[in-house]
mmCIF file of C-alpha atoms in Angstrom:
data_model
loop_
_atom_site.group_PDB
_atom_site.id
_atom_site.type_symbol
_atom_site.label_atom_id
_atom_site.label_comp_id
_atom_site.label_asym_id
_atom_site.label_seq_id
_atom_site.Cartn_x
_atom_site.Cartn_y
_atom_site.Cartn_z
ATOM 1 C CA UNK A 2 15.503 4.737 31.967
ATOM 2 C CA UNK A 3 12.084 3.844 33.398
ATOM 3 C CA UNK A 4 10.742 0.368 33.869
ATOM 4 C CA UNK A 5 8.023 -0.976 31.588
ATOM 5 C CA UNK A 6 6.122 -2.431 34.571
ATOM 6 C CA UNK A 7 4.965 -5.278 32.340
ATOM 7 C CA UNK A 8 4.023 -7.274 35.441
ATOM 8 C CA UNK A 9 0.972 -5.063 36.000
ATOM 9 C CA UNK A 10 -0.498 -6.127 32.644
ATOM 10 C CA UNK A 11 -2.028 -9.441 31.619
ATOM 11 C CA UNK A 12 -0.087 -12.064 29.709
ATOM 12 C CA UNK A 13 -2.303 -11.361 26.699
ATOM 13 C CA UNK A 14 -1.620 -7.613 26.837
ATOM 14 C CA UNK A 15 2.119 -8.248 27.076
ATOM 15 C CA UNK A 16 1.978 -10.721 24.185
ATOM 16 C CA UNK A 17 0.110 -8.282 21.933
ATOM 17 C CA UNK A 18 2.604 -5.557 22.790
ATOM 18 C CA UNK A 19 5.550 -7.837 22.031
ATOM 19 C CA UNK A 20 4.110 -8.877 18.668
ATOM 20 C CA UNK A 21 3.353 -5.247 17.790
ATOM 21 C CA UNK A 22 6.935 -4.306 18.626
ATOM 22 C CA UNK A 23 8.421 -7.015 16.428
ATOM 23 C CA UNK A 24 6.172 -5.953 13.517
ATOM 24 C CA UNK A 25 7.206 -2.341 14.127
ATOM 25 C CA UNK A 26 10.232 -2.531 11.819
ATOM 26 C CA UNK A 27 9.806 -2.942 8.053
ATOM 27 C CA UNK A 28 12.921 -5.126 7.781
ATOM 28 C CA UNK A 29 11.360 -7.744 10.056
ATOM 29 C CA UNK A 30 8.135 -7.614 8.050
ATOM 30 C CA UNK A 31 10.173 -8.058 4.853
ATOM 31 C CA UNK A 32 12.035 -11.018 6.351
ATOM 32 C CA UNK A 33 8.773 -12.699 7.335
ATOM 33 C CA UNK A 34 7.277 -12.057 3.900
ATOM 34 C CA UNK A 35 10.327 -13.603 2.256
ATOM 35 C CA UNK A 36 10.207 -16.657 4.514
ATOM 36 C CA UNK A 37 6.532 -17.147 3.653
ATOM 37 C CA UNK A 38 7.143 -16.639 -0.075
ATOM 38 C CA UNK A 39 9.961 -19.158 -0.245
ATOM 39 C CA UNK A 40 8.224 -21.654 2.070
ATOM 40 C CA UNK A 41 11.595 -23.165 2.940
ATOM 41 C CA UNK A 42 14.503 -22.595 5.270
ATOM 42 C CA UNK A 43 16.655 -19.623 4.283
ATOM 43 C CA UNK A 44 20.343 -19.494 5.099
ATOM 44 C CA UNK A 45 22.269 -16.742 3.393
ATOM 45 C CA UNK A 46 20.248 -14.936 0.757
ATOM 46 C CA UNK A 47 18.404 -12.561 3.094
ATOM 47 C CA UNK A 48 21.171 -9.966 2.775
ATOM 48 C CA UNK A 49 20.679 -9.878 -1.008
ATOM 49 C CA UNK A 50 16.887 -9.944 -0.806
ATOM 50 C CA UNK A 51 16.400 -7.374 1.967
ATOM 51 C CA UNK A 52 19.348 -5.156 1.065
ATOM 52 C CA UNK A 53 20.719 -4.616 4.556
ATOM 53 C CA UNK A 54 24.098 -5.557 6.018
ATOM 54 C CA UNK A 55 24.566 -9.033 7.478
ATOM 55 C CA UNK A 56 24.865 -7.818 11.102
ATOM 56 C CA UNK A 57 21.617 -5.873 10.713
ATOM 57 C CA UNK A 58 19.815 -8.875 9.233
ATOM 58 C CA UNK A 59 21.178 -11.045 12.038
ATOM 59 C CA UNK A 60 19.814 -8.644 14.662
ATOM 60 C CA UNK A 61 16.363 -8.677 13.077
ATOM 61 C CA UNK A 62 16.435 -12.477 12.841
ATOM 62 C CA UNK A 63 17.358 -12.603 16.518
ATOM 63 C CA UNK A 64 14.348 -10.436 17.423
ATOM 64 C CA UNK A 65 11.993 -12.612 15.375
ATOM 65 C CA UNK A 66 13.446 -15.754 16.909
ATOM 66 C CA UNK A 67 13.217 -14.356 20.466
ATOM 67 C CA UNK A 68 9.503 -13.730 19.961
ATOM 68 C CA UNK A 69 9.199 -17.257 18.566
ATOM 69 C CA UNK A 70 7.837 -16.410 15.125
ATOM 70 C CA UNK A 71 10.787 -18.060 13.373
ATOM 71 C CA UNK A 72 13.082 -20.929 14.214
ATOM 72 C CA UNK A 73 16.602 -21.699 13.088
ATOM 73 C CA UNK A 74 18.519 -24.870 12.395
ATOM 74 C CA UNK A 75 22.299 -25.027 12.252
ATOM 75 C CA UNK A 76 23.505 -26.421 8.936
ATOM 76 C CA UNK A 77 27.268 -26.463 8.703
ATOM 77 C CA UNK A 78 28.562 -22.991 9.399
ATOM 78 C CA UNK A 79 25.249 -21.212 8.876
ATOM 79 C CA UNK A 80 21.813 -21.080 10.460
ATOM 80 C CA UNK A 81 18.783 -21.662 8.266
ATOM 81 C CA UNK A 82 15.543 -19.925 9.264
ATOM 82 C CA UNK A 83 11.889 -20.671 8.639
ATOM 83 C CA UNK A 84 8.493 -19.693 10.051
ATOM 84 C CA UNK A 85 7.633 -21.418 13.340
ATOM 85 C CA UNK A 86 4.184 -22.581 12.230
ATOM 86 C CA UNK A 87 2.698 -23.408 15.641
ATOM 87 C CA UNK A 88 3.803 -20.102 17.174
ATOM 88 C CA UNK A 89 2.614 -18.191 14.089
ATOM 89 C CA UNK A 90 -0.876 -19.706 14.469
ATOM 90 C CA UNK A 91 -0.900 -18.876 18.176
ATOM 91 C CA UNK A 92 0.161 -15.278 17.494
ATOM 92 C CA UNK A 93 -2.567 -14.907 14.859
ATOM 93 C CA UNK A 94 -5.170 -16.113 17.331
ATOM 94 C CA UNK A 95 -4.088 -13.612 20.001
ATOM 95 C CA UNK A 96 -3.901 -10.697 17.545
ATOM 96 C CA UNK A 97 -7.167 -11.587 15.787
ATOM 97 C CA UNK A 98 -9.025 -11.791 19.096
ATOM 98 C CA UNK A 99 -7.749 -8.326 19.960
ATOM 99 C CA UNK A 100 -8.503 -6.843 16.522
ATOM 100 C CA UNK A 101 -11.961 -8.417 16.303
ATOM 101 C CA UNK A 102 -13.223 -6.322 19.205
ATOM 102 C CA UNK A 103 -15.996 -4.037 18.053
ATOM 103 C CA UNK A 104 -17.328 -0.798 19.421
ATOM 104 C CA UNK A 105 -20.707 -1.533 20.979
ATOM 105 C CA UNK A 106 -21.926 1.973 21.792
ATOM 106 C CA UNK A 107 -24.755 3.215 19.608
ATOM 107 C CA UNK A 108 -23.753 6.846 19.760
ATOM 108 C CA UNK A 109 -20.483 8.629 19.220
ATOM 109 C CA UNK A 110 -19.403 9.454 22.748
ATOM 110 C CA UNK A 111 -16.337 11.555 21.909
#
């Protein structure tokens, strides 16, 4: 398997790529939507809401947590998850800056 050579790209380029990757699976998007809709920490109902097996949900939660978009608190024998508000705002700023770029040429060059 080849190397990604992420060191040759800027921190911003790597961050955008990482966020795009985490949004690249509909289960992770569904998890985020549910966390926003409930506006509280969620412990065990994601399996029922999303409709995937617990190990699959856990893997998606791990990916979202690794990127820093969610955080988890241990409560008894379970972990409760919620949106990491500061990191969410930071991610939005990075993505919005990238998406707000406009084409400045006056003619269609391709």
